[in-house]
Amino acid sequence: MEDYKIIHSIAKNITNIRCRRQLSVSQLAELADLSERNLYRIEAGEQNCSAGTLMKIADALNVGMNELTDINFSELENRNG
């Protein structure tokens, strides 16, 4: 599986959780000590991020890293070839 599929799945998870928490990108960026631009790029799947950055985001969202990285690999492979 290509890396971009994993990156986009993590990005989607971050965005979904952020929206459920009713946080703006600006608010989450501040809570996670990231720049808004960085977070926008992460959520758009345009930027890969380190485990440390994922930990900051997970902490800011009050979730475990497993929730950000929860990926159904078989679904991704079937859907995207």
N, CA, C and O atoms as a Maestro MAE file, in Angstrom:
{
 s_m_m2io_version
 :::
 2.0.0
}

f_m_ct {
 s_m_title
 :::
 protein
 m_atom[324] {
  # First column is atom index #
  i_m_mmod_type
  r_m_x_coord
  r_m_y_coord
  r_m_z_coord
  i_m_residue_number
  s_m_chain_name
  s_m_pdb_residue_name
  s_m_pdb_atom_name
  i_m_atomic_number
  :::
  1 25 0.848 -1.178 0.000 1 A "MET " " N  " 7
  2 3 0.000 0.000 0.000 1 A "MET " " CA " 6
  3 2 0.892 1.239 0.000 1 A "MET " " C  " 6
  4 15 1.903 1.291 0.701 1 A "MET " " O  " 8
  5 25 0.509 2.220 -0.784 2 A "GLU " " N  " 7
  6 3 1.291 3.445 -0.851 2 A "GLU " " CA " 6
  7 2 1.140 4.260 0.426 2 A "GLU " " C  " 6
  8 15 0.096 4.247 1.079 2 A "GLU " " O  " 8
  9 25 2.217 4.969 0.759 3 A "ASP " " N  " 7
  10 3 2.223 5.797 1.969 3 A "ASP " " CA " 6
  11 2 1.113 6.835 1.965 3 A "ASP " " C  " 6
  12 15 0.542 7.139 3.012 3 A "ASP " " O  " 8
  13 25 0.798 7.391 0.775 4 A "TYR " " N  " 7
  14 3 -0.190 8.473 0.744 4 A "TYR " " CA " 6
  15 2 -1.551 8.007 1.247 4 A "TYR " " C  " 6
  16 15 -2.302 8.800 1.814 4 A "TYR " " O  " 8
  17 25 -1.880 6.728 1.048 5 A "LYS " " N  " 7
  18 3 -3.169 6.230 1.532 5 A "LYS " " CA " 6
  19 2 -3.211 6.241 3.060 5 A "LYS " " C  " 6
  20 15 -4.229 6.585 3.661 5 A "LYS " " O  " 8
  21 25 -2.109 5.866 3.671 6 A "ILE " " N  " 7
  22 3 -2.028 5.882 5.133 6 A "ILE " " CA " 6
  23 2 -2.081 7.315 5.642 6 A "ILE " " C  " 6
  24 15 -2.806 7.615 6.590 6 A "ILE " " O  " 8
  25 25 -1.318 8.193 5.015 7 A "ILE " " N  " 7
  26 3 -1.290 9.604 5.406 7 A "ILE " " CA " 6
  27 2 -2.685 10.211 5.315 7 A "ILE " " C  " 6
  28 15 -3.107 10.935 6.217 7 A "ILE " " O  " 8
  29 25 -3.400 9.921 4.232 8 A "HIS " " N  " 7
  30 3 -4.748 10.474 4.067 8 A "HIS " " CA " 6
  31 2 -5.728 9.895 5.079 8 A "HIS " " C  " 6
  32 15 -6.632 10.598 5.530 8 A "HIS " " O  " 8
  33 25 -5.567 8.643 5.437 9 A "SER " " N  " 7
  34 3 -6.451 8.043 6.443 9 A "SER " " CA " 6
  35 2 -6.236 8.673 7.813 9 A "SER " " C  " 6
  36 15 -7.196 8.962 8.527 9 A "SER " " O  " 8
  37 25 -4.981 8.883 8.175 10 A "ILE " " N  " 7
  38 3 -4.680 9.550 9.450 10 A "ILE " " CA " 6
  39 2 -5.202 10.979 9.423 10 A "ILE " " C  " 6
  40 15 -5.766 11.455 10.409 10 A "ILE " " O  " 8
  41 25 -5.017 11.664 8.300 11 A "ALA " " N  " 7
  42 3 -5.504 13.035 8.156 11 A "ALA " " CA " 6
  43 2 -7.020 13.088 8.348 11 A "ALA " " C  " 6
  44 15 -7.536 13.977 9.027 11 A "ALA " " O  " 8
  45 25 -7.720 12.140 7.752 12 A "LYS " " N  " 7
  46 3 -9.183 12.089 7.875 12 A "LYS " " CA " 6
  47 2 -9.585 11.844 9.327 12 A "LYS " " C  " 6
  48 15 -10.534 12.455 9.820 12 A "LYS " " O  " 8
  49 25 -8.875 10.959 10.009 13 A "ASN " " N  " 7
  50 3 -9.173 10.697 11.415 13 A "ASN " " CA " 6
  51 2 -8.986 11.951 12.265 13 A "ASN " " C  " 6
  52 15 -9.824 12.261 13.112 13 A "ASN " " O  " 8
  53 25 -7.896 12.665 12.040 14 A "ILE " " N  " 7
  54 3 -7.635 13.903 12.795 14 A "ILE " " CA " 6
  55 2 -8.766 14.904 12.562 14 A "ILE " " C  " 6
  56 15 -9.297 15.485 13.508 14 A "ILE " " O  " 8
  57 25 -9.126 15.097 11.297 15 A "THR " " N  " 7
  58 3 -10.177 16.054 10.960 15 A "THR " " CA " 6
  59 2 -11.504 15.655 11.589 15 A "THR " " C  " 6
  60 15 -12.200 16.494 12.161 15 A "THR " " O  " 8
  61 25 -11.857 14.380 11.486 16 A "ASN " " N  " 7
  62 3 -13.133 13.918 12.051 16 A "ASN " " CA " 6
  63 2 -13.194 14.120 13.561 16 A "ASN " " C  " 6
  64 15 -14.200 14.590 14.092 16 A "ASN " " O  " 8
  65 25 -12.125 13.765 14.240 17 A "ILE " " N  " 7
  66 3 -12.112 13.926 15.701 17 A "ILE " " CA " 6
  67 2 -12.142 15.406 16.071 17 A "ILE " " C  " 6
  68 15 -12.851 15.798 16.998 17 A "ILE " " O  " 8
  69 25 -11.381 16.229 15.355 18 A "ARG " " N  " 7
  70 3 -11.378 17.666 15.625 18 A "ARG " " CA " 6
  71 2 -12.786 18.238 15.460 18 A "ARG " " C  " 6
  72 15 -13.235 19.035 16.284 18 A "ARG " " O  " 8
  73 25 -13.476 17.834 14.405 19 A "CYS " " N  " 7
  74 3 -14.829 18.345 14.167 19 A "CYS " " CA " 6
  75 2 -15.813 17.858 15.236 19 A "CYS " " C  " 6
  76 15 -16.681 18.613 15.674 19 A "CYS " " O  " 8
  77 25 -15.674 16.599 15.652 20 A "ARG " " N  " 7
  78 3 -16.532 16.094 16.732 20 A "ARG " " CA " 6
  79 2 -16.307 16.866 18.025 20 A "ARG " " C  " 6
  80 15 -17.234 17.040 18.815 20 A "ARG " " O  " 8
  81 25 -15.092 17.323 18.240 21 A "ARG " " N  " 7
  82 3 -14.765 18.101 19.437 21 A "ARG " " CA " 6
  83 2 -15.135 19.581 19.268 21 A "ARG " " C  " 6
  84 15 -14.970 20.386 20.184 21 A "ARG " " O  " 8
  85 25 -15.639 19.916 18.079 22 A "GLN " " N  " 7
  86 3 -16.048 21.276 17.742 22 A "GLN " " CA " 6
  87 2 -14.899 22.273 17.909 22 A "GLN " " C  " 6
  88 15 -15.064 23.361 18.461 22 A "GLN " " O  " 8
  89 25 -13.733 21.863 17.412 23 A "LEU " " N  " 7
  90 3 -12.553 22.728 17.437 23 A "LEU " " CA " 6
  91 2 -12.235 23.189 16.026 23 A "LEU " " C  " 6
  92 15 -12.385 22.433 15.066 23 A "LEU " " O  " 8
  93 25 -11.798 24.425 15.908 24 A "SER " " N  " 7
  94 3 -11.306 24.913 14.621 24 A "SER " " CA " 6
  95 2 -9.863 24.443 14.451 24 A "SER " " C  " 6
  96 15 -9.228 23.986 15.401 24 A "SER " " O  " 8
  97 25 -9.364 24.562 13.232 25 A "VAL " " N  " 7
  98 3 -7.961 24.235 12.989 25 A "VAL " " CA " 6
  99 2 -7.078 25.128 13.852 25 A "VAL " " C  " 6
  100 15 -6.087 24.673 14.423 25 A "VAL " " O  " 8
  101 25 -7.440 26.385 13.940 26 A "SER " " N  " 7
  102 3 -6.675 27.337 14.740 26 A "SER " " CA " 6
  103 2 -6.628 26.914 16.211 26 A "SER " " C  " 6
  104 15 -5.571 26.963 16.840 26 A "SER " " O  " 8
  105 25 -7.757 26.506 16.747 27 A "GLN " " N  " 7
  106 3 -7.803 26.094 18.151 27 A "GLN " " CA " 6
  107 2 -6.971 24.839 18.396 27 A "GLN " " C  " 6
  108 15 -6.222 24.767 19.370 27 A "GLN " " O  " 8
  109 25 -7.105 23.847 17.510 28 A "LEU " " N  " 7
  110 3 -6.329 22.627 17.682 28 A "LEU " " CA " 6
  111 2 -4.839 22.904 17.520 28 A "LEU " " C  " 6
  112 15 -4.023 22.354 18.259 28 A "LEU " " O  " 8
  113 25 -4.484 23.737 16.575 29 A "ALA " " N  " 7
  114 3 -3.078 24.077 16.382 29 A "ALA " " CA " 6
  115 2 -2.500 24.693 17.648 29 A "ALA " " C  " 6
  116 15 -1.390 24.356 18.058 29 A "ALA " " O  " 8
  117 25 -3.245 25.584 18.256 30 A "GLU " " N  " 7
  118 3 -2.781 26.219 19.492 30 A "GLU " " CA " 6
  119 2 -2.639 25.187 20.614 30 A "GLU " " C  " 6
  120 15 -1.637 25.174 21.330 30 A "GLU " " O  " 8
  121 25 -3.642 24.329 20.759 31 A "LEU " " N  " 7
  122 3 -3.598 23.312 21.814 31 A "LEU " " CA " 6
  123 2 -2.441 22.323 21.615 31 A "LEU " " C  " 6
  124 15 -1.851 21.843 22.582 31 A "LEU " " O  " 8
  125 25 -2.128 22.027 20.347 32 A "ALA " " N  " 7
  126 3 -1.077 21.053 20.040 32 A "ALA " " CA " 6
  127 2 0.289 21.705 19.855 32 A "ALA " " C  " 6
  128 15 1.278 21.020 19.595 32 A "ALA " " O  " 8
  129 25 0.342 23.025 19.987 33 A "ASP " " N  " 7
  130 3 1.585 23.771 19.803 33 A "ASP " " CA " 6
  131 2 2.169 23.545 18.406 33 A "ASP " " C  " 6
  132 15 3.357 23.268 18.241 33 A "ASP " " O  " 8
  133 25 1.282 23.673 17.398 34 A "LEU " " N  " 7
  134 3 1.676 23.565 15.994 34 A "LEU " " CA " 6
  135 2 1.241 24.830 15.274 34 A "LEU " " C  " 6
  136 15 0.362 25.547 15.752 34 A "LEU " " O  " 8
  137 25 1.842 25.104 14.146 35 A "SER " " N  " 7
  138 3 1.370 26.231 13.356 35 A "SER " " CA " 6
  139 2 0.093 25.814 12.629 35 A "SER " " C  " 6
  140 15 -0.096 24.642 12.306 35 A "SER " " O  " 8
  141 25 -0.773 26.782 12.378 36 A "GLU " " N  " 7
  142 3 -2.002 26.495 11.642 36 A "GLU " " CA " 6
  143 2 -1.675 25.915 10.275 36 A "GLU " " C  " 6
  144 15 -2.307 24.956 9.832 36 A "GLU " " O  " 8
  145 25 -0.701 26.491 9.618 37 A "ARG " " N  " 7
  146 3 -0.308 26.025 8.282 37 A "ARG " " CA " 6
  147 2 0.099 24.555 8.325 37 A "ARG " " C  " 6
  148 15 -0.286 23.771 7.457 37 A "ARG " " O  " 8
  149 25 0.870 24.192 9.329 38 A "ASN " " N  " 7
  150 3 1.297 22.807 9.483 38 A "ASN " " CA " 6
  151 2 0.094 21.896 9.653 38 A "ASN " " C  " 6
  152 15 0.002 20.855 9.003 38 A "ASN " " O  " 8
  153 25 -0.827 22.282 10.523 39 A "LEU " " N  " 7
  154 3 -1.998 21.457 10.785 39 A "LEU " " CA " 6
  155 2 -2.891 21.369 9.553 39 A "LEU " " C  " 6
  156 15 -3.415 20.295 9.255 39 A "LEU " " O  " 8
  157 25 -3.076 22.469 8.833 40 A "TYR " " N  " 7
  158 3 -3.853 22.435 7.593 40 A "TYR " " CA " 6
  159 2 -3.258 21.412 6.624 40 A "TYR " " C  " 6
  160 15 -3.982 20.621 6.019 40 A "TYR " " O  " 8
  161 25 -1.943 21.439 6.488 41 A "ARG " " N  " 7
  162 3 -1.271 20.523 5.560 41 A "ARG " " CA " 6
  163 2 -1.383 19.076 6.028 41 A "ARG " " C  " 6
  164 15 -1.539 18.170 5.209 41 A "ARG " " O  " 8
  165 25 -1.306 18.855 7.326 42 A "ILE " " N  " 7
  166 3 -1.462 17.495 7.863 42 A "ILE " " CA " 6
  167 2 -2.878 17.004 7.588 42 A "ILE " " C  " 6
  168 15 -3.062 15.884 7.112 42 A "ILE " " O  " 8
  169 25 -3.879 17.830 7.882 43 A "GLU " " N  " 7
  170 3 -5.273 17.429 7.673 43 A "GLU " " CA " 6
  171 2 -5.605 17.256 6.195 43 A "GLU " " C  " 6
  172 15 -6.497 16.479 5.855 43 A "GLU " " O  " 8
  173 25 -4.919 17.952 5.330 44 A "ALA " " N  " 7
  174 3 -5.144 17.811 3.891 44 A "ALA " " CA " 6
  175 2 -4.401 16.606 3.319 44 A "ALA " " C  " 6
  176 15 -4.563 16.266 2.147 44 A "ALA " " O  " 8
  177 25 -3.589 15.967 4.150 45 A "GLY " " N  " 7
  178 3 -2.809 14.826 3.679 45 A "GLY " " CA " 6
  179 2 -1.638 15.234 2.809 45 A "GLY " " C  " 6
  180 15 -1.084 14.414 2.077 45 A "GLY " " O  " 8
  181 25 -1.262 16.500 2.887 46 A "GLU " " N  " 7
  182 3 -0.159 17.025 2.089 46 A "GLU " " CA " 6
  183 2 1.176 16.913 2.806 46 A "GLU " " C  " 6
  184 15 2.231 17.093 2.197 46 A "GLU " " O  " 8
  185 25 1.131 16.617 4.092 47 A "GLN " " N  " 7
  186 3 2.356 16.586 4.887 47 A "GLN " " CA " 6
  187 2 2.336 15.382 5.811 47 A "GLN " " C  " 6
  188 15 1.388 15.185 6.571 47 A "GLN " " O  " 8
  189 25 3.363 14.596 5.744 48 A "ASN " " N  " 7
  190 3 3.544 13.503 6.682 48 A "ASN " " CA " 6
  191 2 3.980 14.119 8.004 48 A "ASN " " C  " 6
  192 15 4.598 15.183 8.015 48 A "ASN " " O  " 8
  193 25 3.671 13.473 9.100 49 A "CYS " " N  " 7
  194 3 4.101 14.031 10.377 49 A "CYS " " CA " 6
  195 2 4.761 12.952 11.219 49 A "CYS " " C  " 6
  196 15 4.527 11.757 11.037 49 A "CYS " " O  " 8
  197 25 5.567 13.397 12.118 50 A "SER " " N  " 7
  198 3 6.316 12.487 12.983 50 A "SER " " CA " 6
  199 2 5.411 11.914 14.061 50 A "SER " " C  " 6
  200 15 4.303 12.399 14.292 50 A "SER " " O  " 8
  201 25 5.904 10.879 14.710 51 A "ALA " " N  " 7
  202 3 5.168 10.300 15.842 51 A "ALA " " CA " 6
  203 2 5.000 11.345 16.932 51 A "ALA " " C  " 6
  204 15 3.963 11.386 17.594 51 A "ALA " " O  " 8
  205 25 6.003 12.189 17.129 52 A "GLY " " N  " 7
  206 3 5.912 13.244 18.139 52 A "GLY " " CA " 6
  207 2 4.789 14.221 17.841 52 A "GLY " " C  " 6
  208 15 4.071 14.642 18.747 52 A "GLY " " O  " 8
  209 25 4.637 14.581 16.574 53 A "THR " " N  " 7
  210 3 3.550 15.483 16.191 53 A "THR " " CA " 6
  211 2 2.204 14.810 16.380 53 A "THR " " C  " 6
  212 15 1.258 15.441 16.852 53 A "THR " " O  " 8
  213 25 2.104 13.533 16.018 54 A "LEU " " N  " 7
  214 3 0.856 12.798 16.241 54 A "LEU " " CA " 6
  215 2 0.515 12.741 17.725 54 A "LEU " " C  " 6
  216 15 -0.651 12.846 18.107 54 A "LEU " " O  " 8
  217 25 1.532 12.575 18.552 55 A "MET " " N  " 7
  218 3 1.298 12.549 20.004 55 A "MET " " CA " 6
  219 2 0.771 13.893 20.492 55 A "MET " " C  " 6
  220 15 -0.136 13.938 21.323 55 A "MET " " O  " 8
  221 25 1.332 14.992 19.983 56 A "LYS " " N  " 7
  222 3 0.851 16.327 20.366 56 A "LYS " " CA " 6
  223 2 -0.617 16.504 19.979 56 A "LYS " " C  " 6
  224 15 -1.420 17.020 20.756 56 A "LYS " " O  " 8
  225 25 -0.952 16.063 18.758 57 A "ILE " " N  " 7
  226 3 -2.333 16.190 18.283 57 A "ILE " " CA " 6
  227 2 -3.258 15.320 19.116 57 A "ILE " " C  " 6
  228 15 -4.331 15.767 19.522 57 A "ILE " " O  " 8
  229 25 -2.856 14.082 19.376 58 A "ALA " " N  " 7
  230 3 -3.680 13.181 20.186 58 A "ALA " " CA " 6
  231 2 -3.901 13.760 21.576 58 A "ALA " " C  " 6
  232 15 -5.022 13.737 22.084 58 A "ALA " " O  " 8
  233 25 -2.855 14.275 22.190 59 A "ASP " " N  " 7
  234 3 -2.988 14.884 23.523 59 A "ASP " " CA " 6
  235 2 -3.950 16.066 23.489 59 A "ASP " " C  " 6
  236 15 -4.794 16.216 24.373 59 A "ASP " " O  " 8
  237 25 -3.816 16.903 22.462 60 A "ALA " " N  " 7
  238 3 -4.675 18.085 22.352 60 A "ALA " " CA " 6
  239 2 -6.142 17.693 22.156 60 A "ALA " " C  " 6
  240 15 -7.042 18.411 22.592 60 A "ALA " " O  " 8
  241 25 -6.380 16.555 21.499 61 A "LEU " " N  " 7
  242 3 -7.737 16.085 21.255 61 A "LEU " " CA " 6
  243 2 -8.249 15.166 22.367 61 A "LEU " " C  " 6
  244 15 -9.396 14.721 22.339 61 A "LEU " " O  " 8
  245 25 -7.379 14.889 23.350 62 A "ASN " " N  " 7
  246 3 -7.729 13.984 24.451 62 A "ASN " " CA " 6
  247 2 -8.117 12.591 23.952 62 A "ASN " " C  " 6
  248 15 -9.097 12.003 24.412 62 A "ASN " " O  " 8
  249 25 -7.332 12.075 23.004 63 A "VAL " " N  " 7
  250 3 -7.533 10.717 22.497 63 A "VAL " " CA " 6
  251 2 -6.196 10.002 22.501 63 A "VAL " " C  " 6
  252 15 -5.144 10.634 22.596 63 A "VAL " " O  " 8
  253 25 -6.243 8.699 22.400 64 A "GLY " " N  " 7
  254 3 -5.018 7.934 22.260 64 A "GLY " " CA " 6
  255 2 -4.538 7.986 20.817 64 A "GLY " " C  " 6
  256 15 -5.323 8.214 19.897 64 A "GLY " " O  " 8
  257 25 -3.250 7.773 20.632 65 A "MET " " N  " 7
  258 3 -2.714 7.771 19.265 65 A "MET " " CA " 6
  259 2 -3.381 6.710 18.414 65 A "MET " " C  " 6
  260 15 -3.479 6.864 17.197 65 A "MET " " O  " 8
  261 25 -3.844 5.629 19.038 66 A "ASN " " N  " 7
  262 3 -4.498 4.567 18.274 66 A "ASN " " CA " 6
  263 2 -5.748 5.072 17.558 66 A "ASN " " C  " 6
  264 15 -6.113 4.545 16.507 66 A "ASN " " O  " 8
  265 25 -6.409 6.092 18.120 67 A "GLU " " N  " 7
  266 3 -7.584 6.648 17.448 67 A "GLU " " CA " 6
  267 2 -7.208 7.439 16.201 67 A "GLU " " C  " 6
  268 15 -7.969 7.477 15.234 67 A "GLU " " O  " 8
  269 25 -6.049 8.063 16.219 68 A "LEU " " N  " 7
  270 3 -5.600 8.803 15.041 68 A "LEU " " CA " 6
  271 2 -5.104 7.864 13.951 68 A "LEU " " C  " 6
  272 15 -5.247 8.133 12.758 68 A "LEU " " O  " 8
  273 25 -4.523 6.762 14.387 69 A "THR " " N  " 7
  274 3 -3.913 5.840 13.422 69 A "THR " " CA " 6
  275 2 -4.793 4.630 13.146 69 A "THR " " C  " 6
  276 15 -4.332 3.661 12.541 69 A "THR " " O  " 8
  277 25 -6.045 4.666 13.576 70 A "ASP " " N  " 7
  278 3 -6.975 3.560 13.356 70 A "ASP " " CA " 6
  279 2 -7.324 3.500 11.874 70 A "ASP " " C  " 6
  280 15 -8.109 4.305 11.373 70 A "ASP " " O  " 8
  281 25 -6.730 2.533 11.185 71 A "ILE " " N  " 7
  282 3 -6.873 2.438 9.739 71 A "ILE " " CA " 6
  283 2 -7.342 1.027 9.380 71 A "ILE " " C  " 6
  284 15 -6.785 0.040 9.861 71 A "ILE " " O  " 8
  285 25 -8.356 0.941 8.542 72 A "ASN " " N  " 7
  286 3 -8.811 -0.338 8.025 72 A "ASN " " CA " 6
  287 2 -8.056 -0.585 6.716 72 A "ASN " " C  " 6
  288 15 -8.476 -0.124 5.654 72 A "ASN " " O  " 8
  289 25 -6.947 -1.311 6.797 73 A "PHE " " N  " 7
  290 3 -6.085 -1.505 5.637 73 A "PHE " " CA " 6
  291 2 -6.780 -2.269 4.516 73 A "PHE " " C  " 6
  292 15 -6.589 -1.944 3.344 73 A "PHE " " O  " 8
  293 25 -7.573 -3.265 4.847 74 A "SER " " N  " 7
  294 3 -8.234 -4.036 3.789 74 A "SER " " CA " 6
  295 2 -9.230 -3.161 3.036 74 A "SER " " C  " 6
  296 15 -9.371 -3.294 1.820 74 A "SER " " O  " 8
  297 25 -9.921 -2.272 3.741 75 A "GLU " " N  " 7
  298 3 -10.855 -1.365 3.086 75 A "GLU " " CA " 6
  299 2 -10.120 -0.408 2.146 75 A "GLU " " C  " 6
  300 15 -10.586 -0.149 1.036 75 A "GLU " " O  " 8
  301 25 -8.981 0.114 2.583 76 A "LEU " " N  " 7
  302 3 -8.191 1.017 1.741 76 A "LEU " " CA " 6
  303 2 -7.705 0.315 0.491 76 A "LEU " " C  " 6
  304 15 -7.767 0.881 -0.601 76 A "LEU " " O  " 8
  305 25 -7.228 -0.896 0.631 77 A "GLU " " N  " 7
  306 3 -6.726 -1.629 -0.536 77 A "GLU " " CA " 6
  307 2 -7.831 -1.944 -1.512 77 A "GLU " " C  " 6
  308 15 -7.629 -1.855 -2.723 77 A "GLU " " O  " 8
  309 25 -9.001 -2.312 -1.011 78 A "ASN " " N  " 7
  310 3 -10.122 -2.637 -1.890 78 A "ASN " " CA " 6
  311 2 -10.686 -1.405 -2.582 78 A "ASN " " C  " 6
  312 15 -11.031 -1.448 -3.763 78 A "ASN " " O  " 8
  313 25 -10.777 -0.317 -1.845 79 A "ARG " " N  " 7
  314 3 -11.379 0.903 -2.388 79 A "ARG " " CA " 6
  315 2 -10.467 1.618 -3.367 79 A "ARG " " C  " 6
  316 15 -10.932 2.154 -4.374 79 A "ARG " " O  " 8
  317 25 -9.177 1.631 -3.081 80 A "ASN " " N  " 7
  318 3 -8.255 2.426 -3.892 80 A "ASN " " CA " 6
  319 2 -7.341 1.591 -4.781 80 A "ASN " " C  " 6
  320 15 -6.433 2.139 -5.406 80 A "ASN " " O  " 8
  321 25 -7.550 0.323 -4.850 81 A "GLY " " N  " 7
  322 3 -6.775 -0.550 -5.736 81 A "GLY " " CA " 6
  323 2 -5.414 -0.700 -5.291 81 A "GLY " " C  " 6
  324 15 -4.630 -1.404 -5.928 81 A "GLY " " O  " 8
  :::
 }
 m_bond[323] {
  # First column is bond index #
  i_m_from
  i_m_to
  i_m_order
  :::
  1 1 2 1
  2 2 3 1
  3 3 4 2
  4 3 5 1
  5 5 6 1
  6 6 7 1
  7 7 8 2
  8 7 9 1
  9 9 10 1
  10 10 11 1
  11 11 12 2
  12 11 13 1
  13 13 14 1
  14 14 15 1
  15 15 16 2
  16 15 17 1
  17 17 18 1
  18 18 19 1
  19 19 20 2
  20 19 21 1
  21 21 22 1
  22 22 23 1
  23 23 24 2
  24 23 25 1
  25 25 26 1
  26 26 27 1
  27 27 28 2
  28 27 29 1
  29 29 30 1
  30 30 31 1
  31 31 32 2
  32 31 33 1
  33 33 34 1
  34 34 35 1
  35 35 36 2
  36 35 37 1
  37 37 38 1
  38 38 39 1
  39 39 40 2
  40 39 41 1
  41 41 42 1
  42 42 43 1
  43 43 44 2
  44 43 45 1
  45 45 46 1
  46 46 47 1
  47 47 48 2
  48 47 49 1
  49 49 50 1
  50 50 51 1
  51 51 52 2
  52 51 53 1
  53 53 54 1
  54 54 55 1
  55 55 56 2
  56 55 57 1
  57 57 58 1
  58 58 59 1
  59 59 60 2
  60 59 61 1
  61 61 62 1
  62 62 63 1
  63 63 64 2
  64 63 65 1
  65 65 66 1
  66 66 67 1
  67 67 68 2
  68 67 69 1
  69 69 70 1
  70 70 71 1
  71 71 72 2
  72 71 73 1
  73 73 74 1
  74 74 75 1
  75 75 76 2
  76 75 77 1
  77 77 78 1
  78 78 79 1
  79 79 80 2
  80 79 81 1
  81 81 82 1
  82 82 83 1
  83 83 84 2
  84 83 85 1
  85 85 86 1
  86 86 87 1
  87 87 88 2
  88 87 89 1
  89 89 90 1
  90 90 91 1
  91 91 92 2
  92 91 93 1
  93 93 94 1
  94 94 95 1
  95 95 96 2
  96 95 97 1
  97 97 98 1
  98 98 99 1
  99 99 100 2
  100 99 101 1
  101 101 102 1
  102 102 103 1
  103 103 104 2
  104 103 105 1
  105 105 106 1
  106 106 107 1
  107 107 108 2
  108 107 109 1
  109 109 110 1
  110 110 111 1
  111 111 112 2
  112 111 113 1
  113 113 114 1
  114 114 115 1
  115 115 116 2
  116 115 117 1
  117 117 118 1
  118 118 119 1
  119 119 120 2
  120 119 121 1
  121 121 122 1
  122 122 123 1
  123 123 124 2
  124 123 125 1
  125 125 126 1
  126 126 127 1
  127 127 128 2
  128 127 129 1
  129 129 130 1
  130 130 131 1
  131 131 132 2
  132 131 133 1
  133 133 134 1
  134 134 135 1
  135 135 136 2
  136 135 137 1
  137 137 138 1
  138 138 139 1
  139 139 140 2
  140 139 141 1
  141 141 142 1
  142 142 143 1
  143 143 144 2
  144 143 145 1
  145 145 146 1
  146 146 147 1
  147 147 148 2
  148 147 149 1
  149 149 150 1
  150 150 151 1
  151 151 152 2
  152 151 153 1
  153 153 154 1
  154 154 155 1
  155 155 156 2
  156 155 157 1
  157 157 158 1
  158 158 159 1
  159 159 160 2
  160 159 161 1
  161 161 162 1
  162 162 163 1
  163 163 164 2
  164 163 165 1
  165 165 166 1
  166 166 167 1
  167 167 168 2
  168 167 169 1
  169 169 170 1
  170 170 171 1
  171 171 172 2
  172 171 173 1
  173 173 174 1
  174 174 175 1
  175 175 176 2
  176 175 177 1
  177 177 178 1
  178 178 179 1
  179 179 180 2
  180 179 181 1
  181 181 182 1
  182 182 183 1
  183 183 184 2
  184 183 185 1
  185 185 186 1
  186 186 187 1
  187 187 188 2
  188 187 189 1
  189 189 190 1
  190 190 191 1
  191 191 192 2
  192 191 193 1
  193 193 194 1
  194 194 195 1
  195 195 196 2
  196 195 197 1
  197 197 198 1
  198 198 199 1
  199 199 200 2
  200 199 201 1
  201 201 202 1
  202 202 203 1
  203 203 204 2
  204 203 205 1
  205 205 206 1
  206 206 207 1
  207 207 208 2
  208 207 209 1
  209 209 210 1
  210 210 211 1
  211 211 212 2
  212 211 213 1
  213 213 214 1
  214 214 215 1
  215 215 216 2
  216 215 217 1
  217 217 218 1
  218 218 219 1
  219 219 220 2
  220 219 221 1
  221 221 222 1
  222 222 223 1
  223 223 224 2
  224 223 225 1
  225 225 226 1
  226 226 227 1
  227 227 228 2
  228 227 229 1
  229 229 230 1
  230 230 231 1
  231 231 232 2
  232 231 233 1
  233 233 234 1
  234 234 235 1
  235 235 236 2
  236 235 237 1
  237 237 238 1
  238 238 239 1
  239 239 240 2
  240 239 241 1
  241 241 242 1
  242 242 243 1
  243 243 244 2
  244 243 245 1
  245 245 246 1
  246 246 247 1
  247 247 248 2
  248 247 249 1
  249 249 250 1
  250 250 251 1
  251 251 252 2
  252 251 253 1
  253 253 254 1
  254 254 255 1
  255 255 256 2
  256 255 257 1
  257 257 258 1
  258 258 259 1
  259 259 260 2
  260 259 261 1
  261 261 262 1
  262 262 263 1
  263 263 264 2
  264 263 265 1
  265 265 266 1
  266 266 267 1
  267 267 268 2
  268 267 269 1
  269 269 270 1
  270 270 271 1
  271 271 272 2
  272 271 273 1
  273 273 274 1
  274 274 275 1
  275 275 276 2
  276 275 277 1
  277 277 278 1
  278 278 279 1
  279 279 280 2
  280 279 281 1
  281 281 282 1
  282 282 283 1
  283 283 284 2
  284 283 285 1
  285 285 286 1
  286 286 287 1
  287 287 288 2
  288 287 289 1
  289 289 290 1
  290 290 291 1
  291 291 292 2
  292 291 293 1
  293 293 294 1
  294 294 295 1
  295 295 296 2
  296 295 297 1
  297 297 298 1
  298 298 299 1
  299 299 300 2
  300 299 301 1
  301 301 302 1
  302 302 303 1
  303 303 304 2
  304 303 305 1
  305 305 306 1
  306 306 307 1
  307 307 308 2
  308 307 309 1
  309 309 310 1
  310 310 311 1
  311 311 312 2
  312 311 313 1
  313 313 314 1
  314 314 315 1
  315 315 316 2
  316 315 317 1
  317 317 318 1
  318 318 319 1
  319 319 320 2
  320 319 321 1
  321 321 322 1
  322 322 323 1
  323 323 324 2
  :::
 }
}
